[in-house]
Amino acid sequence: MPGDKSISHRSIMLGALAVGETRVSGLLEGEDVLATAAAMRAMGAQVERIGDGEWLIHGVGVGALLQPEAPLDMGNSGTSTRLLMGLVASHAIETRFFGDASLSKRPMGRVIEPLSQMGAAFEASEGANGSKTLPLTVRGANPAVPIEYRLPVASAQVKSAVLLAGLNTPGITTVIEPVPTRDHSERMLRGFGAELDVEEAGGERVIRIRGEAELRPQTIAVPGDPSSAAFFLVAALVVPGSELTIENVGLNPTRAGIVEVLRQMGGDITEINRREVGGEPVADLLVRHSALKGIAVDPAIAPSMIDEFPALFVAASLAEGTTVTTGLEELRVKESDRITAMAEALALAGARVRETEDGLIVEGTGGALLAGGGPVTTHLDHRIAMSLAVAGLASRDGVEVDDTRPIATSFPQFEALLDEVTR
Ligand code: S3P
């Protein structure tokens, strides 16, 4: 599996803030991560590709980012946008962020709110229902004001935006997480030498970071992306006769929900060679075709598999019985509205699905192939395209996907790998 997208973004950002040379191997060279690399270059860091997934970064130091000369192009990447808004918020920088049609619809109020409390100023565009969207201009505050912020939505991007702003803010910035989300920022900030502590209090995670930090350059090996692995996991489970080993799958507990849910459905998934890569748990997964059963997915597990629901819906379409998902409102504000987009696409592919306000109810075929069909609409969303490609493998006539270009944002090797394992 190619490098983890979340960890790749963070390794470039933190490398760019540490004085000296950070070396990264296994970096995901997808368009989203390249947008982060270009932005950090525009703010003064040297970010250089020296080989396949091998990158060298010469950072400028916390507090020393430069004002970019041109607006920052975030492409399709919500993670680049929200985390970089956090970085800029506590630097004496004024800059504009813009992105593609999908990113320009996504809500930015969730980061503007806490970063404004820290002193940054924003001029944002107005989206549907009065939401704040790209293009937007951020004027950072220097010095910024430390805050204590309880996350109103379970979002690692909002958490990370505040922590990254806190890096260059005097004193202690605190984020309280009622529901745990992916903790790559916390792990990596610690790895780079930031003073960061995490306490469990009354069922919540309280994360404190001391600002005006000095980061030390690191050598980072990026583990493989479980969100990319999810497509191959589901493909092997639903295509009769499959046996597939997926190497190098990151299994950080805040990301591994999909493996647990597929096992609850009866998926035959064995971990081999558990090890640690870049401070994160990793294993190879041996996956065999399985007779899956529909289940009610516990909404509490959603944050640890938030990007994997499109793939799960495909698995559910081929399971025996009904799969019910709830509590997935956040899926409506991803690269596309993934509840509606998957309901429409799976219906065209011959699956039986019903959309609810906060999830999908899927009646599986009990293992029989889907009819197939299409063309299904990707809506500039890489994960819709990859999920329906997997559905196509388990269909009689194949599934036609209207636009596969978005796949390059997170998984440029997807089509070649899929060809290789299905040959
Ligand atoms: C990410 C957090 C998640 C996830 C996204 C990557 C991150 O978004 O969907 O693909 O790297 O922090 P939210 O923070 O909006 O849940």
PDB file of C-alpha atoms in Angstrom, residues 149-248:
ATOM      1  CA  TYR A 149     -11.495  24.535  22.455  1.00  0.00           C
ATOM      2  CA  ARG A 150     -13.976  21.684  22.723  1.00  0.00           C
ATOM      3  CA  LEU A 151     -14.570  20.166  19.279  1.00  0.00           C
ATOM      4  CA  PRO A 152     -18.234  20.496  18.272  1.00  0.00           C
ATOM      5  CA  VAL A 153     -17.720  17.938  15.447  1.00  0.00           C
ATOM      6  CA  ALA A 154     -15.541  14.826  15.570  1.00  0.00           C
ATOM      7  CA  SER A 155     -12.861  16.133  13.200  1.00  0.00           C
ATOM      8  CA  ALA A 156      -9.146  15.431  13.139  1.00  0.00           C
ATOM      9  CA  GLN A 157      -8.732  18.303  10.715  1.00  0.00           C
ATOM     10  CA  VAL A 158     -10.238  20.829  13.122  1.00  0.00           C
ATOM     11  CA  LYS A 159      -8.235  19.386  16.018  1.00  0.00           C
ATOM     12  CA  SER A 160      -5.045  19.541  13.965  1.00  0.00           C
ATOM     13  CA  ALA A 161      -5.703  23.087  12.728  1.00  0.00           C
ATOM     14  CA  VAL A 162      -5.923  24.325  16.326  1.00  0.00           C
ATOM     15  CA  LEU A 163      -2.869  22.331  17.474  1.00  0.00           C
ATOM     16  CA  LEU A 164      -0.799  23.597  14.526  1.00  0.00           C
ATOM     17  CA  ALA A 165      -1.877  27.178  15.252  1.00  0.00           C
ATOM     18  CA  GLY A 166      -0.900  26.488  18.874  1.00  0.00           C
ATOM     19  CA  LEU A 167       2.666  25.631  17.794  1.00  0.00           C
ATOM     20  CA  ASN A 168       3.443  29.325  17.259  1.00  0.00           C
ATOM     21  CA  THR A 169       1.179  30.692  19.993  1.00  0.00           C
ATOM     22  CA  PRO A 170       2.640  31.731  23.367  1.00  0.00           C
ATOM     23  CA  GLY A 171       1.422  29.558  26.262  1.00  0.00           C
ATOM     24  CA  ILE A 172      -0.730  26.452  26.181  1.00  0.00           C
ATOM     25  CA  THR A 173      -3.374  25.713  23.582  1.00  0.00           C
ATOM     26  CA  THR A 174      -5.900  23.063  24.583  1.00  0.00           C
ATOM     27  CA  VAL A 175      -8.199  20.958  22.414  1.00  0.00           C
ATOM     28  CA  ILE A 176     -10.864  18.793  24.046  1.00  0.00           C
ATOM     29  CA  GLU A 177     -12.115  15.854  22.025  1.00  0.00           C
ATOM     30  CA  PRO A 178     -15.389  14.327  23.237  1.00  0.00           C
ATOM     31  CA  VAL A 179     -15.018  11.628  20.551  1.00  0.00           C
ATOM     32  CA  PRO A 180     -11.506  10.440  19.657  1.00  0.00           C
ATOM     33  CA  THR A 181     -10.384  11.021  16.052  1.00  0.00           C
ATOM     34  CA  ARG A 182      -7.182  10.022  14.244  1.00  0.00           C
ATOM     35  CA  ASP A 183      -4.202  10.987  16.390  1.00  0.00           C
ATOM     36  CA  HIS A 184      -1.431  11.301  13.782  1.00  0.00           C
ATOM     37  CA  SER A 185      -0.889  14.989  14.581  1.00  0.00           C
ATOM     38  CA  GLU A 186      -0.361  14.285  18.253  1.00  0.00           C
ATOM     39  CA  ARG A 187       2.037  11.389  17.578  1.00  0.00           C
ATOM     40  CA  MET A 188       4.064  13.329  15.048  1.00  0.00           C
ATOM     41  CA  LEU A 189       4.189  16.597  17.008  1.00  0.00           C
ATOM     42  CA  ARG A 190       5.642  14.628  19.917  1.00  0.00           C
ATOM     43  CA  GLY A 191       8.085  12.902  17.567  1.00  0.00           C
ATOM     44  CA  PHE A 192       9.322  16.306  16.389  1.00  0.00           C
ATOM     45  CA  GLY A 193       9.898  17.312  20.019  1.00  0.00           C
ATOM     46  CA  ALA A 194       6.859  19.493  20.739  1.00  0.00           C
ATOM     47  CA  GLU A 195       5.632  19.521  24.335  1.00  0.00           C
ATOM     48  CA  LEU A 196       2.252  17.887  23.941  1.00  0.00           C
ATOM     49  CA  ASP A 197       0.302  15.914  26.476  1.00  0.00           C
ATOM     50  CA  VAL A 198      -2.913  13.978  26.293  1.00  0.00           C
ATOM     51  CA  GLU A 199      -5.094  13.263  29.277  1.00  0.00           C
ATOM     52  CA  GLU A 200      -8.323  11.290  29.486  1.00  0.00           C
ATOM     53  CA  ALA A 201     -10.811  13.188  31.627  1.00  0.00           C
ATOM     54  CA  GLY A 202     -14.490  12.288  32.053  1.00  0.00           C
ATOM     55  CA  GLY A 203     -14.490  10.235  28.858  1.00  0.00           C
ATOM     56  CA  GLU A 204     -12.930  13.060  26.830  1.00  0.00           C
ATOM     57  CA  ARG A 205      -9.417  13.489  25.469  1.00  0.00           C
ATOM     58  CA  VAL A 206      -7.744  16.696  26.588  1.00  0.00           C
ATOM     59  CA  ILE A 207      -4.774  17.612  24.387  1.00  0.00           C
ATOM     60  CA  ARG A 208      -2.421  20.394  25.441  1.00  0.00           C
ATOM     61  CA  ILE A 209       0.389  21.830  23.372  1.00  0.00           C
ATOM     62  CA  ARG A 210       2.982  24.360  24.521  1.00  0.00           C
ATOM     63  CA  GLY A 211       3.546  27.035  21.933  1.00  0.00           C
ATOM     64  CA  GLU A 212       6.623  28.761  20.560  1.00  0.00           C
ATOM     65  CA  ALA A 213       7.920  25.253  20.161  1.00  0.00           C
ATOM     66  CA  GLU A 214      11.240  24.338  18.652  1.00  0.00           C
ATOM     67  CA  LEU A 215      10.873  21.320  16.411  1.00  0.00           C
ATOM     68  CA  ARG A 216      13.781  18.977  15.719  1.00  0.00           C
ATOM     69  CA  PRO A 217      14.092  17.523  12.203  1.00  0.00           C
ATOM     70  CA  GLN A 218      13.199  13.833  11.895  1.00  0.00           C
ATOM     71  CA  THR A 219      13.604  10.784   9.707  1.00  0.00           C
ATOM     72  CA  ILE A 220      10.109   9.502   9.013  1.00  0.00           C
ATOM     73  CA  ALA A 221       8.910   6.270   7.402  1.00  0.00           C
ATOM     74  CA  VAL A 222       5.286   6.726   6.376  1.00  0.00           C
ATOM     75  CA  PRO A 223       3.181   3.571   6.908  1.00  0.00           C
ATOM     76  CA  GLY A 224       0.749   2.358   4.217  1.00  0.00           C
ATOM     77  CA  ASP A 225      -2.706   3.917   4.092  1.00  0.00           C
ATOM     78  CA  PRO A 226      -5.544   1.836   5.600  1.00  0.00           C
ATOM     79  CA  SER A 227      -8.044   3.982   3.680  1.00  0.00           C
ATOM     80  CA  SER A 228      -6.462   2.864   0.400  1.00  0.00           C
ATOM     81  CA  ALA A 229      -6.186  -0.728   1.638  1.00  0.00           C
ATOM     82  CA  ALA A 230      -9.945  -0.734   2.314  1.00  0.00           C
ATOM     83  CA  PHE A 231     -10.736  -1.022  -1.418  1.00  0.00           C
ATOM     84  CA  PHE A 232      -8.576  -4.117  -1.788  1.00  0.00           C
ATOM     85  CA  LEU A 233      -9.902  -5.597   1.455  1.00  0.00           C
ATOM     86  CA  VAL A 234     -13.455  -5.317   0.181  1.00  0.00           C
ATOM     87  CA  ALA A 235     -12.519  -6.511  -3.314  1.00  0.00           C
ATOM     88  CA  ALA A 236     -10.915  -9.680  -1.946  1.00  0.00           C
ATOM     89  CA  LEU A 237     -13.859 -10.344   0.385  1.00  0.00           C
ATOM     90  CA  VAL A 238     -16.549 -10.012  -2.297  1.00  0.00           C
ATOM     91  CA  VAL A 239     -14.932 -11.546  -5.394  1.00  0.00           C
ATOM     92  CA  PRO A 240     -15.344 -15.346  -5.287  1.00  0.00           C
ATOM     93  CA  GLY A 241     -12.089 -17.295  -5.206  1.00  0.00           C
ATOM     94  CA  SER A 242      -9.982 -14.398  -3.933  1.00  0.00           C
ATOM     95  CA  GLU A 243      -7.011 -14.710  -1.663  1.00  0.00           C
ATOM     96  CA  LEU A 244      -4.967 -11.561  -1.362  1.00  0.00           C
ATOM     97  CA  THR A 245      -2.144 -10.345   0.849  1.00  0.00           C
ATOM     98  CA  ILE A 246      -2.152  -6.586   1.294  1.00  0.00           C
ATOM     99  CA  GLU A 247       1.251  -5.480   2.518  1.00  0.00           C
ATOM    100  CA  ASN A 248       2.044  -2.511   4.712  1.00  0.00           C
TER     101      ASN A 248
END
